[in-house]
JSON list of C-alpha atoms in Angstrom, two decimals:
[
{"chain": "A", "resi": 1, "resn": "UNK", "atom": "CA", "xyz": [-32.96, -36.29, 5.02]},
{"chain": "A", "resi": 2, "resn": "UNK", "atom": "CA", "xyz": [-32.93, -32.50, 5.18]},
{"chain": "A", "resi": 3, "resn": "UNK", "atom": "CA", "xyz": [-30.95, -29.99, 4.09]},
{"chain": "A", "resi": 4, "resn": "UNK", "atom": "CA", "xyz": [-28.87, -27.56, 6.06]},
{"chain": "A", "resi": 5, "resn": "UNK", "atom": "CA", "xyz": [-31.62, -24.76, 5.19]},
{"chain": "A", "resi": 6, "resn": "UNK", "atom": "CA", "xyz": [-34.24, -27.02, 6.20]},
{"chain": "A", "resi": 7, "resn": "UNK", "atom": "CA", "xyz": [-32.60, -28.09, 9.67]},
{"chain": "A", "resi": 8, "resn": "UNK", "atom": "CA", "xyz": [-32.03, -24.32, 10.47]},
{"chain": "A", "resi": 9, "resn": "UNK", "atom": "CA", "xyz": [-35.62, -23.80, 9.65]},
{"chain": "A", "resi": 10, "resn": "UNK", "atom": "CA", "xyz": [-36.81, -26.52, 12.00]},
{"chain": "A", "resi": 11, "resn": "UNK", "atom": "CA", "xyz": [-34.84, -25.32, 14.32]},
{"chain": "A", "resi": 12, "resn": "UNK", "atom": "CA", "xyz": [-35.97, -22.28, 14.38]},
{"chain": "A", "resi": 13, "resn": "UNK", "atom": "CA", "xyz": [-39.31, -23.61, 14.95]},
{"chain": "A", "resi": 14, "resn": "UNK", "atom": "CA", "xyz": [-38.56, -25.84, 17.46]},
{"chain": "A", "resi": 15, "resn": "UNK", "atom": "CA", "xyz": [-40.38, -28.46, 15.70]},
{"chain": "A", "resi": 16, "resn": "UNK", "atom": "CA", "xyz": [-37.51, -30.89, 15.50]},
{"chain": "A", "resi": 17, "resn": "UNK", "atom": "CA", "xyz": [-35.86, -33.25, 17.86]},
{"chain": "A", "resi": 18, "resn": "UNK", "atom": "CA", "xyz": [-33.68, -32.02, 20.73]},
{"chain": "A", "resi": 19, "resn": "UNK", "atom": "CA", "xyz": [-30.47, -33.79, 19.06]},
{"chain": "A", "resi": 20, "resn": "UNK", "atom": "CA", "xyz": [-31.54, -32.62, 14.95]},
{"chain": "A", "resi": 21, "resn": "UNK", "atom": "CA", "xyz": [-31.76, -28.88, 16.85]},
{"chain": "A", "resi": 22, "resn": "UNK", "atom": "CA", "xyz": [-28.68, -29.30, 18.07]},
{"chain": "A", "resi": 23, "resn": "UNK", "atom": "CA", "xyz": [-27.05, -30.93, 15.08]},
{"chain": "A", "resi": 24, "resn": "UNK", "atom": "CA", "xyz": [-28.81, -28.21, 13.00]},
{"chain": "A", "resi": 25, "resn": "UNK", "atom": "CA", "xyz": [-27.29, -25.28, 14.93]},
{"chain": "A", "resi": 26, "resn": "UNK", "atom": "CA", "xyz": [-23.85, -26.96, 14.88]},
{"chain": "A", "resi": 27, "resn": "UNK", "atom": "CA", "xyz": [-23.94, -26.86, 11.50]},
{"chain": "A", "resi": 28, "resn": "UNK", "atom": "CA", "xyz": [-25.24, -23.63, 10.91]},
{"chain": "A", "resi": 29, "resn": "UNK", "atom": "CA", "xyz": [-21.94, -22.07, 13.22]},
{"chain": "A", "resi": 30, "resn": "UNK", "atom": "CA", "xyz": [-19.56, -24.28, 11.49]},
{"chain": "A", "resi": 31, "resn": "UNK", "atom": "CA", "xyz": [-20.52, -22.42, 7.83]},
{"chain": "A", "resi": 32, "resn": "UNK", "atom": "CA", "xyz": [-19.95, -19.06, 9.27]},
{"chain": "A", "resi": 33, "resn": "UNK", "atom": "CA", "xyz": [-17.22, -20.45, 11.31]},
{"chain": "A", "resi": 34, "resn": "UNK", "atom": "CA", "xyz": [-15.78, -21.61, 8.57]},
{"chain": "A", "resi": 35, "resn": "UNK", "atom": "CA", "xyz": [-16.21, -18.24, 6.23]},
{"chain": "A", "resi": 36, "resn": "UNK", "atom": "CA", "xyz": [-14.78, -15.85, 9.59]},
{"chain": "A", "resi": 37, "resn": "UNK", "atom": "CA", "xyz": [-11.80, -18.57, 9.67]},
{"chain": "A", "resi": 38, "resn": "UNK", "atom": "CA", "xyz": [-11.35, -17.84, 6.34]},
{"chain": "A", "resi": 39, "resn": "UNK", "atom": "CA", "xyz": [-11.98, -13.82, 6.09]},
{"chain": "A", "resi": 40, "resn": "UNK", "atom": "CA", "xyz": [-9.03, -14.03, 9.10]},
{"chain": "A", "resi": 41, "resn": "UNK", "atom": "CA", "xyz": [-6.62, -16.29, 7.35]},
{"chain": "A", "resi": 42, "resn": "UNK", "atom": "CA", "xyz": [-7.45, -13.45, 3.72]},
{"chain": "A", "resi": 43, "resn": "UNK", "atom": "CA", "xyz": [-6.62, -10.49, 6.11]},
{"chain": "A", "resi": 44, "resn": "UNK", "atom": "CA", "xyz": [-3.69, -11.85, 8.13]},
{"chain": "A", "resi": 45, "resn": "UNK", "atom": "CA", "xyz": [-2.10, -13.04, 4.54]},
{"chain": "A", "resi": 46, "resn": "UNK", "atom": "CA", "xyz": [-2.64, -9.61, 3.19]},
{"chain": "A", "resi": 47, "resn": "UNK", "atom": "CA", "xyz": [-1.26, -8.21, 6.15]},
{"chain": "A", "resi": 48, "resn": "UNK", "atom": "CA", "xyz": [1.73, -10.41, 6.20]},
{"chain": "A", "resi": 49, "resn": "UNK", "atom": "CA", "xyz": [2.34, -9.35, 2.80]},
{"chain": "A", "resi": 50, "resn": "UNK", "atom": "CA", "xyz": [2.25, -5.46, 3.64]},
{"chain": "A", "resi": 51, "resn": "UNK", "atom": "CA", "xyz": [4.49, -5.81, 6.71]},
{"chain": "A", "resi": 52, "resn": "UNK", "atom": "CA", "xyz": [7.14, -7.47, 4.57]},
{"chain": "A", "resi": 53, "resn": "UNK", "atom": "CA", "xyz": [6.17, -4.48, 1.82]},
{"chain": "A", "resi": 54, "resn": "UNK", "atom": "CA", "xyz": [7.26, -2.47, 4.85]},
{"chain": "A", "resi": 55, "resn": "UNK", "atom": "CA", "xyz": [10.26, -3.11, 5.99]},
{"chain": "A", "resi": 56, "resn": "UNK", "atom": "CA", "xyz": [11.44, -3.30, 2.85]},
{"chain": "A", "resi": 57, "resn": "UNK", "atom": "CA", "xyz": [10.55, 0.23, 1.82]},
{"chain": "A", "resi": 58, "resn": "UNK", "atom": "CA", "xyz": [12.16, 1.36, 5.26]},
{"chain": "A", "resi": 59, "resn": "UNK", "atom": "CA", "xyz": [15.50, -0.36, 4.85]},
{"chain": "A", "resi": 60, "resn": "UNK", "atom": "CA", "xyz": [15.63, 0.91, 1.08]},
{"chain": "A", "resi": 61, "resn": "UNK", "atom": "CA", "xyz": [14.85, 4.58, 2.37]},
{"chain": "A", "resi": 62, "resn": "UNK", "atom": "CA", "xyz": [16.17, 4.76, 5.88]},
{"chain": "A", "resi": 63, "resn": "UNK", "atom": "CA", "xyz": [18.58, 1.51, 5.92]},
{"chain": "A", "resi": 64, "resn": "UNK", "atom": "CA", "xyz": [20.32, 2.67, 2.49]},
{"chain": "A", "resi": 65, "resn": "UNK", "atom": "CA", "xyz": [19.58, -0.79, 1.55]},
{"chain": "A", "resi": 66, "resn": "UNK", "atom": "CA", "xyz": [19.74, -0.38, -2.51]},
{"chain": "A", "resi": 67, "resn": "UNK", "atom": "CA", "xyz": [20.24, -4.50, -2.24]},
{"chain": "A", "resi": 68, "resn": "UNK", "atom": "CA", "xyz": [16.49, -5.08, -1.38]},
{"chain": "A", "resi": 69, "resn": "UNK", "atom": "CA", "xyz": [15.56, -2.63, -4.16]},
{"chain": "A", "resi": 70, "resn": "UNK", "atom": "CA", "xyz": [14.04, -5.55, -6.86]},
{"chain": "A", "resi": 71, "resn": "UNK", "atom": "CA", "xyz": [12.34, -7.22, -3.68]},
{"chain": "A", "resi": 72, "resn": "UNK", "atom": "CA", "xyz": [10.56, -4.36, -2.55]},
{"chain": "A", "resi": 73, "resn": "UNK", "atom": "CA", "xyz": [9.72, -3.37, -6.23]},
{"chain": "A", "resi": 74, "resn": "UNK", "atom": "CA", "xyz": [8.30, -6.96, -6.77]},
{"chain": "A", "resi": 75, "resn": "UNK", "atom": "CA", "xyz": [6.01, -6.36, -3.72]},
{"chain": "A", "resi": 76, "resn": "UNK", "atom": "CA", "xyz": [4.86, -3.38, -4.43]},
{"chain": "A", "resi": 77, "resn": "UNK", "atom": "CA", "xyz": [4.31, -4.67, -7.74]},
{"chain": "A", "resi": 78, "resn": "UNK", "atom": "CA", "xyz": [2.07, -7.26, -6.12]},
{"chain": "A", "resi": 79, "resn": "UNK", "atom": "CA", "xyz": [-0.61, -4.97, -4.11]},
{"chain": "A", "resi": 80, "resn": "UNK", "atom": "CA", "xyz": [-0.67, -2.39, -7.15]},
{"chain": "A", "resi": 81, "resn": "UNK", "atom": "CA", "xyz": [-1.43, -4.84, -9.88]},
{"chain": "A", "resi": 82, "resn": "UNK", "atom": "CA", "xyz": [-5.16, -5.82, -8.30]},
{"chain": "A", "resi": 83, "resn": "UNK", "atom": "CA", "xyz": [-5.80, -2.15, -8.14]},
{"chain": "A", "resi": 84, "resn": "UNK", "atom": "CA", "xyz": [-5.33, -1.54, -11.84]},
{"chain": "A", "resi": 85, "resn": "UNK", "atom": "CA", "xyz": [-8.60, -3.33, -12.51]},
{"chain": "A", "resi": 86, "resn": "UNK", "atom": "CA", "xyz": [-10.45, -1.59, -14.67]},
{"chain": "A", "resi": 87, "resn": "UNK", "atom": "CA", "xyz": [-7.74, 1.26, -15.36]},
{"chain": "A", "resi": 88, "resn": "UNK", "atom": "CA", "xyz": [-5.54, -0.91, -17.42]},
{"chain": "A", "resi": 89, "resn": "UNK", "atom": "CA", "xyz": [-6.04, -3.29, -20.30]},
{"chain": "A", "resi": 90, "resn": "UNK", "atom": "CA", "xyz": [-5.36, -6.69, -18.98]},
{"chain": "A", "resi": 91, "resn": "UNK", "atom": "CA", "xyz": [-2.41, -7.63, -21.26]},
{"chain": "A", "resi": 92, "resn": "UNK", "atom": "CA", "xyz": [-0.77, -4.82, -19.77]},
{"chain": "A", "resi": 93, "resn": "UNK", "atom": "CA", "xyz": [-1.30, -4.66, -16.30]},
{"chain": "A", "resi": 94, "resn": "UNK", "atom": "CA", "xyz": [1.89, -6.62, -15.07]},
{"chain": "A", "resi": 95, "resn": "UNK", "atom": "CA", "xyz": [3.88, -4.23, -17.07]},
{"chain": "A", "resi": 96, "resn": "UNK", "atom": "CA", "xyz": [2.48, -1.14, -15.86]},
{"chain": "A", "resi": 97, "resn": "UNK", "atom": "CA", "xyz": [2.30, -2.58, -12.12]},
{"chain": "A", "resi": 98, "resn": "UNK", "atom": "CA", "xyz": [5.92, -3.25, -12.42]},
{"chain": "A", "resi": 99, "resn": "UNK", "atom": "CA", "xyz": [6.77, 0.36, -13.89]},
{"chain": "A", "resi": 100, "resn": "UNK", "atom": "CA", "xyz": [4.19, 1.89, -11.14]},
{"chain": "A", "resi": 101, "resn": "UNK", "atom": "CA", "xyz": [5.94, 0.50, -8.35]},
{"chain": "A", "resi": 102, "resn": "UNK", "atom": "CA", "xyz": [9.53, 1.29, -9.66]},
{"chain": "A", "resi": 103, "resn": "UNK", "atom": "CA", "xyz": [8.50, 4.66, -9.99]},
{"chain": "A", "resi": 104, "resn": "UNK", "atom": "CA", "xyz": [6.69, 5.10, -6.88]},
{"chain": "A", "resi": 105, "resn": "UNK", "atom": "CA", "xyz": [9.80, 3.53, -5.08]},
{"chain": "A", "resi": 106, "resn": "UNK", "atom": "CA", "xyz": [11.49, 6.28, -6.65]},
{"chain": "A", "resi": 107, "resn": "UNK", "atom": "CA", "xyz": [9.14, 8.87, -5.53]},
{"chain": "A", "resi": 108, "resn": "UNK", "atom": "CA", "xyz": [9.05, 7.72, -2.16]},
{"chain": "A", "resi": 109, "resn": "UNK", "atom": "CA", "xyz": [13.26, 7.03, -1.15]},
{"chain": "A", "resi": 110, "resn": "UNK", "atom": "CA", "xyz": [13.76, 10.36, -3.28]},
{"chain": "A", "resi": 111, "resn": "UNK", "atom": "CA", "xyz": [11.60, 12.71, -1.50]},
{"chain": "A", "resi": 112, "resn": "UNK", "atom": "CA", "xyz": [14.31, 15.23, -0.66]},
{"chain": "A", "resi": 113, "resn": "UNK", "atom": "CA", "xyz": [13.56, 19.20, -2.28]},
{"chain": "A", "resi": 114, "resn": "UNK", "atom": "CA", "xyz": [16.21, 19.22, -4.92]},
{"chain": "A", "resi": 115, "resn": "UNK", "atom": "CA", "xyz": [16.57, 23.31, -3.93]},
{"chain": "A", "resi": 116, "resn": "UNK", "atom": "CA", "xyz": [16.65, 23.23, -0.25]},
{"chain": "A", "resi": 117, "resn": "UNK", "atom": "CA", "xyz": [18.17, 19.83, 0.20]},
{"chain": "A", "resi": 118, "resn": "UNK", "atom": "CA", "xyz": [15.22, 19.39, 2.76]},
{"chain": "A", "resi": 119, "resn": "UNK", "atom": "CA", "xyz": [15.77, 22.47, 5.07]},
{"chain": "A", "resi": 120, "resn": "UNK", "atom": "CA", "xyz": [12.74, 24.00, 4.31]},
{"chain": "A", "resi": 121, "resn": "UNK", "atom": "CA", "xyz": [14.45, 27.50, 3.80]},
{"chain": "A", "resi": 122, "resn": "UNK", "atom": "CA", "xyz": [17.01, 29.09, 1.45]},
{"chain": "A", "resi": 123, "resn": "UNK", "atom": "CA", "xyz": [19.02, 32.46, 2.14]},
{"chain": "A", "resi": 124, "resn": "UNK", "atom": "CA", "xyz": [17.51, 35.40, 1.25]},
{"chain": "A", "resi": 125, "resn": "UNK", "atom": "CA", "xyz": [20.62, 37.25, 0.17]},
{"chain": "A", "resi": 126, "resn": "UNK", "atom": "CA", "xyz": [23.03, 34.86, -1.91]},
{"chain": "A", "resi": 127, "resn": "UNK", "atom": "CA", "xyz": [26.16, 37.15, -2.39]},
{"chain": "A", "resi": 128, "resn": "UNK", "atom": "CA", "xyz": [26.00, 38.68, 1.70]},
{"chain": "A", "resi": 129, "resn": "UNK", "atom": "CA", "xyz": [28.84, 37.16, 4.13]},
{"chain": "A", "resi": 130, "resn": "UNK", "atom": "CA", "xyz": [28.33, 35.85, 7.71]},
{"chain": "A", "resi": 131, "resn": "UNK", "atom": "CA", "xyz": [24.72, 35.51, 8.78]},
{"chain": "A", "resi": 132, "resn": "UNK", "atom": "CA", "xyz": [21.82, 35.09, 5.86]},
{"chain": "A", "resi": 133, "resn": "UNK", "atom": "CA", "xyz": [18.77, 35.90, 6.08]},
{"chain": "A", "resi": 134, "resn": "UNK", "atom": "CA", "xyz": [16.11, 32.76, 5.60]},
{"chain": "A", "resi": 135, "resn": "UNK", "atom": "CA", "xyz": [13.08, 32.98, 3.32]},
{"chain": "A", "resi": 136, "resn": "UNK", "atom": "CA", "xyz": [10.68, 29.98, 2.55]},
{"chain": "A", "resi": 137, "resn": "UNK", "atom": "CA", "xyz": [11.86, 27.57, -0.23]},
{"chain": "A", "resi": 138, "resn": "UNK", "atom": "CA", "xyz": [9.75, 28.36, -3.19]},
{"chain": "A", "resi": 139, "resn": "UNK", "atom": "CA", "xyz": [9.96, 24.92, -4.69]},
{"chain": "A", "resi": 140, "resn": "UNK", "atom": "CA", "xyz": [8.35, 23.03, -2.17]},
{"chain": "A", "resi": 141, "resn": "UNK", "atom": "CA", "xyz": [6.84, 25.76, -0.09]},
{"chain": "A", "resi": 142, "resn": "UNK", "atom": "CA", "xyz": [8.72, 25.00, 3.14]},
{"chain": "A", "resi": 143, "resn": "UNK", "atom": "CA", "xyz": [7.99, 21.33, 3.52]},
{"chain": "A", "resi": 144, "resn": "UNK", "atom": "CA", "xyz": [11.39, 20.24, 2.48]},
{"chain": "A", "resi": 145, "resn": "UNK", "atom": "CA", "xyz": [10.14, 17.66, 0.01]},
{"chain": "A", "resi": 146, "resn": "UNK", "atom": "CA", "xyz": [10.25, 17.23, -3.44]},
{"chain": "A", "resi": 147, "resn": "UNK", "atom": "CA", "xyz": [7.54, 17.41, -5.42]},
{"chain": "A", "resi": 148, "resn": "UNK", "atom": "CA", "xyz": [6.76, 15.39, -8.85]},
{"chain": "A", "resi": 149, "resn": "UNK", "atom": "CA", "xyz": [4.88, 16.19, -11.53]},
{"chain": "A", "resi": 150, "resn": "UNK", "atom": "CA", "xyz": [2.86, 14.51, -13.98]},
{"chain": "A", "resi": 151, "resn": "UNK", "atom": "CA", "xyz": [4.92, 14.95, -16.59]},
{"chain": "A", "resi": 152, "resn": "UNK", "atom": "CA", "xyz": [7.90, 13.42, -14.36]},
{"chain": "A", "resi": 153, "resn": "UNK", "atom": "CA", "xyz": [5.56, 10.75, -13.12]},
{"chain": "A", "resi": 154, "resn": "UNK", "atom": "CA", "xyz": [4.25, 10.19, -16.69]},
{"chain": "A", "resi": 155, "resn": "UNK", "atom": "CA", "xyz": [8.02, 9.95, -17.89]},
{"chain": "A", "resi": 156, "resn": "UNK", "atom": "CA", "xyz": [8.90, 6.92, -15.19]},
{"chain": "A", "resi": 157, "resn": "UNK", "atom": "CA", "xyz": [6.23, 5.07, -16.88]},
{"chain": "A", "resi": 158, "resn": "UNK", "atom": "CA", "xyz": [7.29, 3.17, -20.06]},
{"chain": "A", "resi": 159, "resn": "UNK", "atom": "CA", "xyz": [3.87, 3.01, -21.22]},
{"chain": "A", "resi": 160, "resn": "UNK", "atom": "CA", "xyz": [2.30, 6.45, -21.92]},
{"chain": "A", "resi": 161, "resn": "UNK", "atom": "CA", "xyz": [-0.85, 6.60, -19.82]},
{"chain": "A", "resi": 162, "resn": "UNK", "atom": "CA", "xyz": [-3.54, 8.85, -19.35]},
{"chain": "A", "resi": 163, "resn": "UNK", "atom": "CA", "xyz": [-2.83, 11.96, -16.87]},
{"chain": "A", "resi": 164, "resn": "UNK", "atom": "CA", "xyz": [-5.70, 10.56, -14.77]},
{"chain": "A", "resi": 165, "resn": "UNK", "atom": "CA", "xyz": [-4.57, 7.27, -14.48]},
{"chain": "A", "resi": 166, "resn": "UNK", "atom": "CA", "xyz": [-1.02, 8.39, -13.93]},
{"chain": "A", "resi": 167, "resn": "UNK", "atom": "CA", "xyz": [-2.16, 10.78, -10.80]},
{"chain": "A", "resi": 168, "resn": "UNK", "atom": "CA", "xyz": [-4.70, 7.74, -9.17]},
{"chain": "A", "resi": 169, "resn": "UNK", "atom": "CA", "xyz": [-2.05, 5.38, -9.81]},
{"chain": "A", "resi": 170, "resn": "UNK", "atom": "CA", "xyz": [0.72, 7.14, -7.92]},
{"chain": "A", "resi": 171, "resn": "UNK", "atom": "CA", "xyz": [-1.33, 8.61, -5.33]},
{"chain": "A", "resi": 172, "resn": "UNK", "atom": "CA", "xyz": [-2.43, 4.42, -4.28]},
{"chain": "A", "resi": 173, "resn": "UNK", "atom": "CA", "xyz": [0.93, 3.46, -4.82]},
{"chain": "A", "resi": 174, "resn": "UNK", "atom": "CA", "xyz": [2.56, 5.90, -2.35]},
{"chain": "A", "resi": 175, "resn": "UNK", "atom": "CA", "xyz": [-0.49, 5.24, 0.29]},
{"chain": "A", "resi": 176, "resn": "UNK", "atom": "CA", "xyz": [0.37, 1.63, -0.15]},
{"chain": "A", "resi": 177, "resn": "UNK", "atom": "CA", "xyz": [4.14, 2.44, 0.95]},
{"chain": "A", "resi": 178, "resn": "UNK", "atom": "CA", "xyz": [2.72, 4.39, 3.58]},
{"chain": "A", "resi": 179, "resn": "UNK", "atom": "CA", "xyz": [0.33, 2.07, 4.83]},
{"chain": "A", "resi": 180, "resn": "UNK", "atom": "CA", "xyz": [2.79, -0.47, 4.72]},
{"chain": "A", "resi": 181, "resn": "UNK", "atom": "CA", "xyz": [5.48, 0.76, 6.48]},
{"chain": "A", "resi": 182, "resn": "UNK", "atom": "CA", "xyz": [2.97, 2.15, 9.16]},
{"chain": "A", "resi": 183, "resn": "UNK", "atom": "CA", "xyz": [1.90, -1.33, 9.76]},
{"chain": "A", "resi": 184, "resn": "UNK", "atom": "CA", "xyz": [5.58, -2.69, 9.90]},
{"chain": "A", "resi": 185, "resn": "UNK", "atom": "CA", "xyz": [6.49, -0.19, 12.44]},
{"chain": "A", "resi": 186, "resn": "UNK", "atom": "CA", "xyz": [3.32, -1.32, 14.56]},
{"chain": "A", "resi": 187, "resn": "UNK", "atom": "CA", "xyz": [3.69, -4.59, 14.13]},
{"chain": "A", "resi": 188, "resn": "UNK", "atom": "CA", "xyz": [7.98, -4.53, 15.22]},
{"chain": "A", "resi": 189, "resn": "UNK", "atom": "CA", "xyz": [6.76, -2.03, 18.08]},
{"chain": "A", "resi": 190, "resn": "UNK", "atom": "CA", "xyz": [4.64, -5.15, 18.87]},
{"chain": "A", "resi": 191, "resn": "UNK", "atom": "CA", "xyz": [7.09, -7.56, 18.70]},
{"chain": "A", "resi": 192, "resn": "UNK", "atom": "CA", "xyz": [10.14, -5.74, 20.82]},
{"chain": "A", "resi": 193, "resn": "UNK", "atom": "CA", "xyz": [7.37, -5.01, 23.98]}
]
């Protein structure tokens, strides 16, 4: 009897019988059928899982949902702690990934310039009545949002990490939010055509 490699091979040949060609080929698409299956099943899981991430980050920021908080920080928690790999020692990774996504949560529903209150611009002339003139917020440089720094970002962590860690590991933990709210929006746009 032949093996699968050996089938394909004769196959390929055409040295075989019409019906071992056949069954050869058949079982040559059924592998990759059955590793595609698979890849789809991985991505629509993953998916799934950043949807949910999604809706939950919404309803905490836009919903005022402060009840879903511990969810959404658990799921988070989730799709950081695969990226701290190599980053983080192993004992600690849960730990951190927990802290990370607390913290990024933070970051994220908090995102309002503390000097502008999100406006963008702040009067020009404090102590003149009736119409001020505007100037561009200094602190956030008339985006209206608030800006962290490391040493804020390093203080939200429990653990003290390295300034390089701290920076990669918020910057993929608020382009996780963002990806996953993007693909909760698309996928509810989807679902209310």
């Amino acid at each position: 009897m032949a093996n699968r490699k050996e089938r394909l091979i004769q196959t390929l040949s055409a040295t075989g019988a019409p019906r071992d060609n056949v069954a050869a080929v058949g079982m040559a698409q059924s592998i990759s059928h059955h590793a595609r299956q698979v890849e789809n099943a991985q991505r629509a899981v993953k998916q799934a899982a950043l949807v949910a991430l999604g809706m939950d980050t919404l309803a905490l920021k836009h919903g005022l949902r402060p009840d879903i908080h511990r969810r959404a920080v658990e799921r988070l928690s989730a799709e950081i702690f695969p990226r701290l790999g190599y980053i983080v020692q192993e004992a600690e990774r849960v730990t951190v990934a927990d802290d990370l996504a607390r913290a990024a949560l933070q970051e994220h529903v908090v995102d309002m310039c503390p000097s502008c209150k999100g406006a963008k611009e702040i009067p020009d002339f404090a102590e003149r009545e009736g119409m001020q003139p505007m100037k561009m917020c200094p602190a956030c440089n008339g985006t209206g949002g608030r800006a962290y720094s490391d040493e804020e970002r390093a203080e939200a962590l429990a653990q003290p990490l390295d300034s390089k860690v701290v920076q990669f590991s918020f910057r993929a933990s608020i382009e996780i939010i963002q990806t996953a709210e993007k693909m909760a929006i698309q996928h509810w746009a989807e679902v209310l055509k």
